[in-house]
mmCIF file of C-alpha atoms in Angstrom:
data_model
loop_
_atom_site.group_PDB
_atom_site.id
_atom_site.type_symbol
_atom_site.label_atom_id
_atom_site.label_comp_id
_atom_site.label_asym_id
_atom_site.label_seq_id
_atom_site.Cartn_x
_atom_site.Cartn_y
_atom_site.Cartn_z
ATOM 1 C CA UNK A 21 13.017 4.526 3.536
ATOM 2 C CA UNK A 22 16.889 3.293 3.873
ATOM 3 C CA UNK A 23 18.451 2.484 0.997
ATOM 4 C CA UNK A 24 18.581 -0.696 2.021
ATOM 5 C CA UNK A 25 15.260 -1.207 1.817
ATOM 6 C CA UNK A 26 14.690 -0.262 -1.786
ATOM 7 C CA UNK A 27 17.735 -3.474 -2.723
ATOM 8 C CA UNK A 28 15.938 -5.760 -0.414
ATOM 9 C CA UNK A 29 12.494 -4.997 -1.540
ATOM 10 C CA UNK A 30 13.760 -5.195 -5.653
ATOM 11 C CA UNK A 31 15.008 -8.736 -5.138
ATOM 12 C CA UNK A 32 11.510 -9.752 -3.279
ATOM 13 C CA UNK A 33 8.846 -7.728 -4.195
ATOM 14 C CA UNK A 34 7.910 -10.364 -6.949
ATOM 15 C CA UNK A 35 8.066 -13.108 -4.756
ATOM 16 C CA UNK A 36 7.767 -12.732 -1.168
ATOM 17 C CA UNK A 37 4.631 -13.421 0.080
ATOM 18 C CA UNK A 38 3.663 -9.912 1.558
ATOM 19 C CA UNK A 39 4.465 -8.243 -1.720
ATOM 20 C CA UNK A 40 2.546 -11.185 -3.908
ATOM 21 C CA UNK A 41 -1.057 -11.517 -1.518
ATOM 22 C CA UNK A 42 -1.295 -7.756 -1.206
ATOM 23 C CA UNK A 43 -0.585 -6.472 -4.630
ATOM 24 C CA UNK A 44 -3.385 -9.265 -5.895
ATOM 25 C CA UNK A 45 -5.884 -8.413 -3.683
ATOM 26 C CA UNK A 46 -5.602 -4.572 -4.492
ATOM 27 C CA UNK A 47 -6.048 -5.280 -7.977
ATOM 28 C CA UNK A 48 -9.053 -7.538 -7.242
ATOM 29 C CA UNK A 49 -10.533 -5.396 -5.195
ATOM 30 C CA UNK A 50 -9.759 -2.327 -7.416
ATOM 31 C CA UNK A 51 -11.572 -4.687 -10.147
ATOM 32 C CA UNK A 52 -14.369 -5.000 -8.447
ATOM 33 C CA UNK A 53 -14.809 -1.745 -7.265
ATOM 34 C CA UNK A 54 -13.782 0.774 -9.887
ATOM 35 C CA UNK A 55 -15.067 0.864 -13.798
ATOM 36 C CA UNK A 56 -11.346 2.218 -14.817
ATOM 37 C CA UNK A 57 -11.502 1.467 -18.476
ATOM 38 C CA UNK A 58 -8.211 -0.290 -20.061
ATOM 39 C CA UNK A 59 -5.649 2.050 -20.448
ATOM 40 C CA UNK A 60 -6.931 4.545 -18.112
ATOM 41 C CA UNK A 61 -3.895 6.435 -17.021
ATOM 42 C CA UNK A 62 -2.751 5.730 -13.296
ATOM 43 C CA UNK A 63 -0.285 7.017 -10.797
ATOM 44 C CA UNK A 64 1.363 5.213 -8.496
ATOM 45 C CA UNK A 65 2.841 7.598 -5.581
ATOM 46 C CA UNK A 66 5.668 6.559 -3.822
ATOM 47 C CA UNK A 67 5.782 3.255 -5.977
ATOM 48 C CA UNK A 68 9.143 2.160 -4.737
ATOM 49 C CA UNK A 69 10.650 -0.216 -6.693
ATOM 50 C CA UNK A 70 7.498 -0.460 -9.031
ATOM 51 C CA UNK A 71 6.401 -4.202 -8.059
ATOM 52 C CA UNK A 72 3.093 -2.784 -8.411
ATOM 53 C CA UNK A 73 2.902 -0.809 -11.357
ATOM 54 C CA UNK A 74 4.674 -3.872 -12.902
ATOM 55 C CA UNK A 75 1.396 -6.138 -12.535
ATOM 56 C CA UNK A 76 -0.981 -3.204 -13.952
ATOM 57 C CA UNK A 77 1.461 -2.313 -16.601
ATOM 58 C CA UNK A 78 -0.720 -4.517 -19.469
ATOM 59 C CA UNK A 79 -3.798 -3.160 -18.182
ATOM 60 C CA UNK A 80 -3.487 0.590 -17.691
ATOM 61 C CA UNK A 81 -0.965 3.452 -18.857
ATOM 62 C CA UNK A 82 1.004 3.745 -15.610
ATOM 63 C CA UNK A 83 2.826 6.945 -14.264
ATOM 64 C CA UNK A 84 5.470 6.118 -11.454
ATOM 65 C CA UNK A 85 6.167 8.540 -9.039
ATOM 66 C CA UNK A 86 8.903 8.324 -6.104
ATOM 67 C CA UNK A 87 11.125 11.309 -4.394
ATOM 68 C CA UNK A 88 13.778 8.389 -4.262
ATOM 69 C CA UNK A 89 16.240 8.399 -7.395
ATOM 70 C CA UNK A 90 17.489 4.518 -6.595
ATOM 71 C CA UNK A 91 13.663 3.664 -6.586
ATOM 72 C CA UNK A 92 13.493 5.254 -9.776
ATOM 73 C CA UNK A 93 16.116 3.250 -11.266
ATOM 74 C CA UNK A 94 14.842 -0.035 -10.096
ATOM 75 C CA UNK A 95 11.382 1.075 -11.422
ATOM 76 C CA UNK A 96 13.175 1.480 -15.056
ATOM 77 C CA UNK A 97 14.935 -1.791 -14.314
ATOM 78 C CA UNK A 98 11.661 -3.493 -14.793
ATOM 79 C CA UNK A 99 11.059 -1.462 -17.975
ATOM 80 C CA UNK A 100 8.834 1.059 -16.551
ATOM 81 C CA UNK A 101 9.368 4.183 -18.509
ATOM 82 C CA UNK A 102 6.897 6.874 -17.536
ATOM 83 C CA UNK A 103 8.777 7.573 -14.600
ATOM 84 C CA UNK A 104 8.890 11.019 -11.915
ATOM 85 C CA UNK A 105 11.409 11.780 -9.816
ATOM 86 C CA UNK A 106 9.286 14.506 -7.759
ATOM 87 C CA UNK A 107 7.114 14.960 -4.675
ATOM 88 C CA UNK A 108 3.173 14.845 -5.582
ATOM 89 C CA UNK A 109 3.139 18.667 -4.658
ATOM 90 C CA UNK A 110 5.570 19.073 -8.048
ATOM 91 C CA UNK A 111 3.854 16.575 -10.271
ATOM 92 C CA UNK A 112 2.105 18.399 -13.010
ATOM 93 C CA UNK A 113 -1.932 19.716 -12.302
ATOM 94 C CA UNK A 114 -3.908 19.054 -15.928
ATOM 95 C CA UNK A 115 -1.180 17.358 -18.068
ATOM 96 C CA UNK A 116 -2.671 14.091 -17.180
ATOM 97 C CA UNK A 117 -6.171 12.456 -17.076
ATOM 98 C CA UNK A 118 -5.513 10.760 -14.110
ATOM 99 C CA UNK A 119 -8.093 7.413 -13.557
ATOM 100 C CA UNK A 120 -6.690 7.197 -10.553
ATOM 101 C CA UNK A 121 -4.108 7.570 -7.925
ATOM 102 C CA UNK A 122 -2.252 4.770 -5.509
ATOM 103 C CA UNK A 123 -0.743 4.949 -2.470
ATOM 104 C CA UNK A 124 0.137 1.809 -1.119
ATOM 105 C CA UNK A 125 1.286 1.860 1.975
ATOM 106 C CA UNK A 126 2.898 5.010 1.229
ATOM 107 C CA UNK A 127 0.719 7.470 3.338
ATOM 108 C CA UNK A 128 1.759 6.130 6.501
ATOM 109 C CA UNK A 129 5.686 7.953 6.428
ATOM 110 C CA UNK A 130 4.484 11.829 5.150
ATOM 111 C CA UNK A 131 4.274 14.397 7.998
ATOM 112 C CA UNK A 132 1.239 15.466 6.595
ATOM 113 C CA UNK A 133 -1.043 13.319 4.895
ATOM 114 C CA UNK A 134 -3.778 15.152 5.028
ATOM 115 C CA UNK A 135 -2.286 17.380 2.668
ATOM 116 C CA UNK A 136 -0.941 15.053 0.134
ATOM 117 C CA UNK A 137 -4.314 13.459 0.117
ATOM 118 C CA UNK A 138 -5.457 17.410 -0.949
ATOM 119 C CA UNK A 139 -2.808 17.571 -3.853
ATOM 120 C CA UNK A 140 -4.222 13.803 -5.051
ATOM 121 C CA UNK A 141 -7.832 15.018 -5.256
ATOM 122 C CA UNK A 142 -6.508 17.999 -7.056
ATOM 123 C CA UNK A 143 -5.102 16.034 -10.195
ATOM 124 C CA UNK A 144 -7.867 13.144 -9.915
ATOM 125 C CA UNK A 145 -9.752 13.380 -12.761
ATOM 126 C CA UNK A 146 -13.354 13.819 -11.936
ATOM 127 C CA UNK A 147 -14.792 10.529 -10.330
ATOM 128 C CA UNK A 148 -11.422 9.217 -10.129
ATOM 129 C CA UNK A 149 -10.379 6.676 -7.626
ATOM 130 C CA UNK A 150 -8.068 6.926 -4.607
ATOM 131 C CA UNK A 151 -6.879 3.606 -3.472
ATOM 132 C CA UNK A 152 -5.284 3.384 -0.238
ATOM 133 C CA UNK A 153 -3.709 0.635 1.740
ATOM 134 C CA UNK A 154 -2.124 1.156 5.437
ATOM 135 C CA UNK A 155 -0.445 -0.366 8.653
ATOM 136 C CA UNK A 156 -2.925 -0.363 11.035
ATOM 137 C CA UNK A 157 -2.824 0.204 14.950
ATOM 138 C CA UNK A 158 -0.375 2.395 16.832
ATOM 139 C CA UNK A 159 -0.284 -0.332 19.383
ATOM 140 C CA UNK A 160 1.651 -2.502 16.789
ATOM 141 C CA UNK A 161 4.415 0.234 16.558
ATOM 142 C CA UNK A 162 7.956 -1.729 16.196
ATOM 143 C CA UNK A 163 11.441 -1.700 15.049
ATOM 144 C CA UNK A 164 10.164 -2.528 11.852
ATOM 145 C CA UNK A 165 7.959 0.941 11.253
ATOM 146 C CA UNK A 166 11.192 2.624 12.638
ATOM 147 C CA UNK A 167 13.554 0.906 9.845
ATOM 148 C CA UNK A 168 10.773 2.206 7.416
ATOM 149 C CA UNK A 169 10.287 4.984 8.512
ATOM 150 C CA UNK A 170 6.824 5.297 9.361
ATOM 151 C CA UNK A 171 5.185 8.544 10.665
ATOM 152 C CA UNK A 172 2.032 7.105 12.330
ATOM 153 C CA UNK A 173 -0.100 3.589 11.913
ATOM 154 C CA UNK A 174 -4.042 3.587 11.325
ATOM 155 C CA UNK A 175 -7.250 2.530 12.595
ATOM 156 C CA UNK A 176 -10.201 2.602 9.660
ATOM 157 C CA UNK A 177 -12.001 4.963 10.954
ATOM 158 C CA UNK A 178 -9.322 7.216 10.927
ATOM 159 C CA UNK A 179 -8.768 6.502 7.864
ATOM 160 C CA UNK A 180 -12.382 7.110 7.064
ATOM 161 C CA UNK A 181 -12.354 10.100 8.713
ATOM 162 C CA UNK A 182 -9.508 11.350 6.574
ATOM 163 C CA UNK A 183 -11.556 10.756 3.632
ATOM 164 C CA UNK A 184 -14.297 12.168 4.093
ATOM 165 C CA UNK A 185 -12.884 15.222 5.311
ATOM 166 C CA UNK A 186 -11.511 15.284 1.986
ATOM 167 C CA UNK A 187 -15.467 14.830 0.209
ATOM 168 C CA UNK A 188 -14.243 11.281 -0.765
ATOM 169 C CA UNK A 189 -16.806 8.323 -1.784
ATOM 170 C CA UNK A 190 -16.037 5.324 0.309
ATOM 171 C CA UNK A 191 -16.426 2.302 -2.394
ATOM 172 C CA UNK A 192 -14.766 -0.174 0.231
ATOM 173 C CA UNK A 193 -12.979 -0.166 3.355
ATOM 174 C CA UNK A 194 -11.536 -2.868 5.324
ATOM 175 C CA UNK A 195 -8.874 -4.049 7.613
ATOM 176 C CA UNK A 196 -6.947 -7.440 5.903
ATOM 177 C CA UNK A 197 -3.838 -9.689 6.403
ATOM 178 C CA UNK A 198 -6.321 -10.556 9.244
ATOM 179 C CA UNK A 199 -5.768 -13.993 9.328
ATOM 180 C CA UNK A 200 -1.989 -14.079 10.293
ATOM 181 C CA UNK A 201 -2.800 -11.230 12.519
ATOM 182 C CA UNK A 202 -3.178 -13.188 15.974
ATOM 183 C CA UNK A 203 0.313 -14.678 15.118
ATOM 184 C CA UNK A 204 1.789 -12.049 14.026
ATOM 185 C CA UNK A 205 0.956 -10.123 17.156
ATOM 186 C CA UNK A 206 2.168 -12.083 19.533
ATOM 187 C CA UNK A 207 5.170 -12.787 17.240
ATOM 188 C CA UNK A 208 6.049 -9.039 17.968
ATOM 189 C CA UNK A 209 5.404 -8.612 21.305
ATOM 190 C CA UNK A 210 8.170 -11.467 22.113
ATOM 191 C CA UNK A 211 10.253 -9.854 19.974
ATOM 192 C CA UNK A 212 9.528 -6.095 21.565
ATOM 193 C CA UNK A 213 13.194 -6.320 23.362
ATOM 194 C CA UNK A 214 14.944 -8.424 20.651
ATOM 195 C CA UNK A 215 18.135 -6.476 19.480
ATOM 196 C CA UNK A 216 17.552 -3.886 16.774
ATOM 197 C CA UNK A 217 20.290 -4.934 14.724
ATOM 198 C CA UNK A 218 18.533 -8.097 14.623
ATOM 199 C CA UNK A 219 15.488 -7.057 13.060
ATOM 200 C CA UNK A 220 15.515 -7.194 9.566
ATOM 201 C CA UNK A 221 13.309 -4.530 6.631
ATOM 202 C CA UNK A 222 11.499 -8.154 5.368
ATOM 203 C CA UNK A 223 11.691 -11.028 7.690
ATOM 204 C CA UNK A 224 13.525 -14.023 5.429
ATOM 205 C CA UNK A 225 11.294 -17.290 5.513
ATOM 206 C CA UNK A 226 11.641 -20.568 3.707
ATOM 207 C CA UNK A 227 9.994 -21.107 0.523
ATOM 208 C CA UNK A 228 7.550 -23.692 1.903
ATOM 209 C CA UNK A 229 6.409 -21.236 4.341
ATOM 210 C CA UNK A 230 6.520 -18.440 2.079
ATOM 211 C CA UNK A 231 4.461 -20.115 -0.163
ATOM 212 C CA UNK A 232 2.253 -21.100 2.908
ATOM 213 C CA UNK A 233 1.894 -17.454 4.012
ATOM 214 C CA UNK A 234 1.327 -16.272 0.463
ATOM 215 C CA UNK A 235 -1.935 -19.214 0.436
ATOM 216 C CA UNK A 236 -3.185 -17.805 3.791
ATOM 217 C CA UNK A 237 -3.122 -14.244 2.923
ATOM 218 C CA UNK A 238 -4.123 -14.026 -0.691
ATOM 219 C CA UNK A 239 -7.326 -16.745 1.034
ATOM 220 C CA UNK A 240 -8.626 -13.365 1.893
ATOM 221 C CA UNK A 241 -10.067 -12.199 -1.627
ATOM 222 C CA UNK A 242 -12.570 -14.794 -1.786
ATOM 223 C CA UNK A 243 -14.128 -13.152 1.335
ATOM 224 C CA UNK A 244 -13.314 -9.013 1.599
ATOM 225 C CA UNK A 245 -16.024 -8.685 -0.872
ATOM 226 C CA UNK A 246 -18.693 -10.486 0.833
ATOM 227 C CA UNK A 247 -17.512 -9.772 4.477
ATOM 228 C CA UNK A 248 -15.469 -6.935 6.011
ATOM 229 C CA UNK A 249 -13.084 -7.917 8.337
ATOM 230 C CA UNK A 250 -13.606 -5.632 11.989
ATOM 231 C CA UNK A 251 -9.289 -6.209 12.538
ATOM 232 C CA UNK A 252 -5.993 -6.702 10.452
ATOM 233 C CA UNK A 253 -2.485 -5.828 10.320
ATOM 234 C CA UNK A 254 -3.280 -3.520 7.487
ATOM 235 C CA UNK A 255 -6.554 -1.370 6.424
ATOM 236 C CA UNK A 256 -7.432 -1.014 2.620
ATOM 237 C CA UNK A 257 -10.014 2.018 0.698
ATOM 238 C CA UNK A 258 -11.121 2.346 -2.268
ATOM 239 C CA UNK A 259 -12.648 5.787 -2.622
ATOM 240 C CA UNK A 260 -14.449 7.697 -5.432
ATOM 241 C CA UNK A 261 -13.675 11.543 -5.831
ATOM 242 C CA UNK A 262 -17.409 13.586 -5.784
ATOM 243 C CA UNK A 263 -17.958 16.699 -7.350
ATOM 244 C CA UNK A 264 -19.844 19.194 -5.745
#
């Protein structure tokens, strides 16, 4: 990502609404659907500016990878300390007993994910958990995938397909931020011609609306367990390594 992005997304992760819905309804759902014991350890790959880790930090012993050195620092800034400054190709194989892996919307700007998703099964533990979340839809593409950097958007069964290629147990798989996503689409097709130095890495908002936003989206965890949503702005897995 630009650097940029890593100082915007320090000051907000905690508090935007994006960050705040998504990052509670992993760990629901990753509640729900994994028996990770506390302090299993975890790695977070490509954990930016460790928003994330930050709310499994109590919970779990969490590892912090990023290939960025300022994401690193911001990471330590919110007194993470197990900290890598590496690719997942150079983390360590066997040092760790690794619960579990996360990318969260991290995928999404590697050339090849396929690959990466080869190293993670490679340090899982046995029955360890991959937990995934993506943009979904190529038809969405925008400004803001090119200020991120993004290599490709999803659909969920492409996503599926990915991991089962890889001999992964699907625990759960669903689109979500599906309830914003009519808006939100037609918010971006009137702004397909809208100068590029215009479009920001997080779009600012009030804090009424932000808190508005934040209700609406995180109103989603009382129902992905019961009901999977057929269309969203983003797709979520949780998957189960199997040994053969």
């Amino acid at each position: 990502m630009h650097e940029n992005v890593y100082h915007i997304n320090y000051e907000l992760e905690t508090s935007y609404w994006w960050f705040v819905a998504r990052n509670k309804i992993v760990k629901s759902l990753l509640q729900r659907y994994t028996n990770l014991s506390k302090g299993a350890t975890v790695l977070d790959v490509g954990c930016g500016t460790g928003g994330f880790a930050s709310l499994l930090k109590d919970e779990f012993n969490v590892l912090c990878l990023d290939t960025s050195p300022l994401a690193i620092e911001y990471c330590q800034a919110r007194g993470l300390d197990s900290v890598f400054l590496m690719s997942l190709q150079e983390f360590p194989l066997g040092k760790y007993d690794i619960s579990a892996i996360f990318f969260l919307d991290v995928i999404e700007h590697i050339d090849d994910d396929y690959s990466v998703l080869v190293r993670a099964r490679e340090i899982l533990s046995p029955q360890g958990y991959l937990i995934i979340t993506v943009p979904a839809y190529r038809w969405l593409w925008s400004r803001h995938d090119e200020i991120h950097m993004h290599k490709r958007r999803y659909t969920k069964q492409q996503l599926k397909d990915l991991l089962l290629t890889l001999n992964f147990e699907i625990r759960f798989l669903s689109y979500f931020n599906s309830f914003l996503f009519l808006p939100a689409v037609v918010k971006r097709f009137l702004q397909k011609n809208r100068n590029e130095e215009d479009v920001q890495p997080v779009e600012p908002v009030s804090e009424t609306t932000n808190k508005i936003l934040e209700r609406i989206f995180f109103f989603e965890n009382r129902i992905l367990p019961f009901f999977h949503f057929p269309f969203g702005l983003s797709i979520i897995a949780i998957a189960k390594k199997i040994i053969n």
